[in-house]
Amino acid sequence: MAFFKLKFLNTKALCAMCFLIALLLSPTNAQLSPTFYALSCPTLDIIVRTGMRQAISTESRMAASILRLFFHDCFVNGCDASILLADSATFTGEQNAGPNRNSARGYNVIDNIKAQVEKACPGVVSCADILAIAAKEAVVQSGGPTWAVPLGRRDARTASKSAAESDLPSPSSDLATLTRQFVNKGLSADDMTALSGGHTIGLAQCFTFRNRIYNATNIDNNFATTRRANCPASGGDSNLSPLDSTQTRFDNSYFTGLVNNRGLLNSDQELFNGGSQDALVKKYSTNSLAFVGDFAAAMVKMSKISPLTGTNGEIRKNCVVVN
Ligand code: HEM
Ligand SMILES: *[C@@H]1O[C@H](CO)[C@@H](O)[C@H](O)[C@H]1NC(C)=O
């Protein structure tokens, strides 16, 4: 970048050239590709698929947990498996950051799949790519869309608890704040709405939606009453409720819920509360194909947030620790 700045000061014409050349040469701008491991690890897809099948049959919620784990990886310095690095006496990672502590789950599933992949193709496939494929499998195995996963990410040697605390969205945030956080990651408000459809699977703990079900006015009365039964005004913080009416099926009922003021989290209902996303939510609530198409495209976009490529980062041997 210093080199680029120098040229910029010298001649404007050269500047454009330098920028292009820098773009082409910089390893961080190498393109991800769905065929990245076609020759080096041809059995990768089947190993991840089988691992996810086993994990989901053991616990159906695991599909949702892995999808969320990928989102929480990508939003903190890019999709670089930083979230998989465990805390130790000498290392503080992201797993105990507020949005992840006692909430993010599925670490073992990725670690186990990685162990299988290492047996087949030692030292070749990054944990970041395994998580990206596993998230796609989570969606497919829940009845959602599929997509070609861009691959070739490398694993971070660092993690950031503070970035996890600042960059991961809060369920109490309003539409403007949520939108700003997605735009900061190169995603649009529409991408955010499609991606929030990830809440078509999975569960949330009482403390994340208590304020809404007791205090909000933009909530269906029967829905609030039902949810209060398992989420008292005080206590029961970790009691679970489904994020939509079909918690293991990847469908558009999250959006029909929103249209009926049955969003569980405040951040969910913000997408249909008289603002810019109302029309898109309404469309998804009646057009499931539009939702799944946009969701898949937005997942590909999210999966490309600042990847480490080329010689940056490393191929971790064990997802829990740096090499
Ligand atoms: C728009 C901003 C978002 C906010 C504020 C948000 C917040 C939350 C919260 C508070 C929970 C419950 C966590 C708990 O109770 O332990 C949750 C669960 C979940 N989130 Fe999000 N989320 C957002 C976007 C996303 C995106 C983009 C995805 C994926 C594409 C996603 C996927 C999930 C899934 C699948 C679950 C259920 C996890 C499980 O059952 O283990 N979320 N989210
Ligand atoms: C409802 O809102 C009030 C005022 O902000 C707050 O003190 C109270 O804790 C809220 N109730 C619940 C159950 O979250």
PDB file of C-alpha atoms and ligand atoms in Angstrom, residues 61 63-68 71-72 75 99 102-105 169-172 178 182 192 195-199 201-208 240 243 265 267-268 271 295 299 302, ligand 1:
ATOM      1  CA  ARG A  61     -30.510 -28.578  16.126  1.00  0.00           C
ATOM      2  CA  ALA A  63     -27.813 -27.843  11.418  1.00  0.00           C
ATOM      3  CA  ALA A  64     -28.812 -24.458  12.829  1.00  0.00           C
ATOM      4  CA  SER A  65     -25.829 -24.277  15.147  1.00  0.00           C
ATOM      5  CA  ILE A  66     -23.339 -24.863  12.322  1.00  0.00           C
ATOM      6  CA  LEU A  67     -25.033 -22.298  10.068  1.00  0.00           C
ATOM      7  CA  ARG A  68     -24.746 -19.719  12.848  1.00  0.00           C
ATOM      8  CA  PHE A  71     -21.968 -16.483  10.191  1.00  0.00           C
ATOM      9  CA  HIS A  72     -20.100 -15.706  13.424  1.00  0.00           C
ATOM     10  CA  PHE A  75     -18.381 -11.414  10.525  1.00  0.00           C
ATOM     11  CA  PRO A  99     -22.332 -13.070  21.384  1.00  0.00           C
ATOM     12  CA  ASN A 102     -22.754 -20.161  26.145  1.00  0.00           C
ATOM     13  CA  SER A 103     -24.408 -19.620  22.785  1.00  0.00           C
ATOM     14  CA  ALA A 104     -22.286 -20.541  19.755  1.00  0.00           C
ATOM     15  CA  ARG A 105     -22.155 -24.325  19.409  1.00  0.00           C
ATOM     16  CA  PRO A 169     -25.077  -7.929  15.645  1.00  0.00           C
ATOM     17  CA  SER A 170     -27.180  -7.741  18.796  1.00  0.00           C
ATOM     18  CA  PRO A 171     -30.814  -8.901  18.957  1.00  0.00           C
ATOM     19  CA  SER A 172     -31.742  -5.621  20.633  1.00  0.00           C
ATOM     20  CA  LEU A 178     -28.157  -3.767  11.936  1.00  0.00           C
ATOM     21  CA  PHE A 182     -23.947  -5.567   7.404  1.00  0.00           C
ATOM     22  CA  MET A 192     -29.187  -8.891   5.511  1.00  0.00           C
ATOM     23  CA  LEU A 195     -29.537 -13.940   5.474  1.00  0.00           C
ATOM     24  CA  SER A 196     -31.726 -13.304   8.509  1.00  0.00           C
ATOM     25  CA  GLY A 197     -33.895 -16.001   6.944  1.00  0.00           C
ATOM     26  CA  GLY A 198     -31.274 -18.315   8.472  1.00  0.00           C
ATOM     27  CA  HIS A 199     -33.539 -18.004  11.509  1.00  0.00           C
ATOM     28  CA  ILE A 201     -33.989 -23.051  11.654  1.00  0.00           C
ATOM     29  CA  GLY A 202     -32.819 -23.149  15.242  1.00  0.00           C
ATOM     30  CA  LEU A 203     -33.510 -21.860  18.709  1.00  0.00           C
ATOM     31  CA  ALA A 204     -32.896 -18.842  20.887  1.00  0.00           C
ATOM     32  CA  GLN A 205     -32.458 -18.503  24.634  1.00  0.00           C
ATOM     33  CA  CYS A 206     -34.979 -16.573  26.723  1.00  0.00           C
ATOM     34  CA  PHE A 207     -32.569 -13.786  27.652  1.00  0.00           C
ATOM     35  CA  THR A 208     -32.193 -12.839  23.977  1.00  0.00           C
ATOM     36  CA  LEU A 240     -35.141 -22.271  24.502  1.00  0.00           C
ATOM     37  CA  LEU A 243     -36.907 -18.855  15.992  1.00  0.00           C
ATOM     38  CA  LEU A 265     -36.025 -11.458  18.372  1.00  0.00           C
ATOM     39  CA  SER A 267     -33.813  -7.759  15.408  1.00  0.00           C
ATOM     40  CA  ASP A 268     -36.103 -10.118  13.466  1.00  0.00           C
ATOM     41  CA  LEU A 271     -37.094  -6.204   9.310  1.00  0.00           C
ATOM     42  CA  PHE A 295     -30.423 -16.630   0.508  1.00  0.00           C
ATOM     43  CA  MET A 299     -24.433 -16.867   1.573  1.00  0.00           C
ATOM     44  CA  MET A 302     -20.947 -13.545   2.950  1.00  0.00           C
TER      45      MET A 302
HETATM   46  C1  HEM B   1     -29.327  -9.814  11.576  1.00  0.00           C
HETATM   47  C2  HEM B   1     -28.599  -9.963  12.646  1.00  0.00           C
HETATM   48  C3  HEM B   1     -28.669 -11.188  13.529  1.00  0.00           C
HETATM   49  C4  HEM B   1     -28.872 -11.171  14.876  1.00  0.00           C
HETATM   50  C5  HEM B   1     -29.039  -9.946  15.767  1.00  0.00           C
HETATM   51  C6  HEM B   1     -28.885 -12.542  15.300  1.00  0.00           C
HETATM   52  C7  HEM B   1     -29.042 -12.943  16.615  1.00  0.00           C
HETATM   53  C8  HEM B   1     -29.233 -14.240  17.022  1.00  0.00           C
HETATM   54  C9  HEM B   1     -29.497 -14.652  18.369  1.00  0.00           C
HETATM   55  C10 HEM B   1     -29.582 -13.716  19.585  1.00  0.00           C
HETATM   56  C11 HEM B   1     -29.665 -15.989  18.370  1.00  0.00           C
HETATM   57  C12 HEM B   1     -29.968 -16.878  19.577  1.00  0.00           C
HETATM   58  C13 HEM B   1     -28.659 -17.237  20.280  1.00  0.00           C
HETATM   59  C14 HEM B   1     -28.874 -17.886  21.612  1.00  0.00           C
HETATM   60  O1  HEM B   1     -29.959 -17.770  22.173  1.00  0.00           O
HETATM   61  O2  HEM B   1     -27.931 -18.547  22.125  1.00  0.00           O
HETATM   62  C15 HEM B   1     -29.491 -16.442  17.019  1.00  0.00           C
HETATM   63  C16 HEM B   1     -29.594 -17.748  16.608  1.00  0.00           C
HETATM   64  C17 HEM B   1     -29.353 -18.169  15.321  1.00  0.00           C
HETATM   65  N1  HEM B   1     -28.893 -17.400  14.277  1.00  0.00           N
HETATM   66 FE1  HEM B   1     -28.834 -15.378  14.238  1.00  0.00          FE
HETATM   67  N2  HEM B   1     -28.703 -13.353  14.221  1.00  0.00           N
HETATM   68  C18 HEM B   1     -28.552 -12.573  13.119  1.00  0.00           C
HETATM   69  C19 HEM B   1     -28.297 -13.014  11.833  1.00  0.00           C
HETATM   70  C20 HEM B   1     -28.086 -14.333  11.490  1.00  0.00           C
HETATM   71  C21 HEM B   1     -27.568 -14.777  10.215  1.00  0.00           C
HETATM   72  C22 HEM B   1     -27.127 -13.854   9.093  1.00  0.00           C
HETATM   73  C23 HEM B   1     -27.548 -16.138  10.255  1.00  0.00           C
HETATM   74  C24 HEM B   1     -27.093 -17.115   9.205  1.00  0.00           C
HETATM   75  C25 HEM B   1     -27.190 -16.924   7.905  1.00  0.00           C
HETATM   76  C26 HEM B   1     -28.068 -16.535  11.542  1.00  0.00           C
HETATM   77  C27 HEM B   1     -28.267 -17.828  11.947  1.00  0.00           C
HETATM   78  C28 HEM B   1     -28.740 -18.197  13.184  1.00  0.00           C
HETATM   79  C29 HEM B   1     -29.159 -19.538  13.515  1.00  0.00           C
HETATM   80  C30 HEM B   1     -29.218 -20.708  12.557  1.00  0.00           C
HETATM   81  C31 HEM B   1     -29.519 -19.536  14.872  1.00  0.00           C
HETATM   82  C32 HEM B   1     -29.958 -20.722  15.720  1.00  0.00           C
HETATM   83  C33 HEM B   1     -28.714 -21.393  16.299  1.00  0.00           C
HETATM   84  C34 HEM B   1     -28.961 -22.627  17.131  1.00  0.00           C
HETATM   85  O3  HEM B   1     -30.095 -23.083  17.277  1.00  0.00           O
HETATM   86  O4  HEM B   1     -27.958 -23.147  17.667  1.00  0.00           O
HETATM   87  N3  HEM B   1     -28.352 -15.414  12.276  1.00  0.00           N
HETATM   88  N4  HEM B   1     -29.212 -15.363  16.214  1.00  0.00           N
END
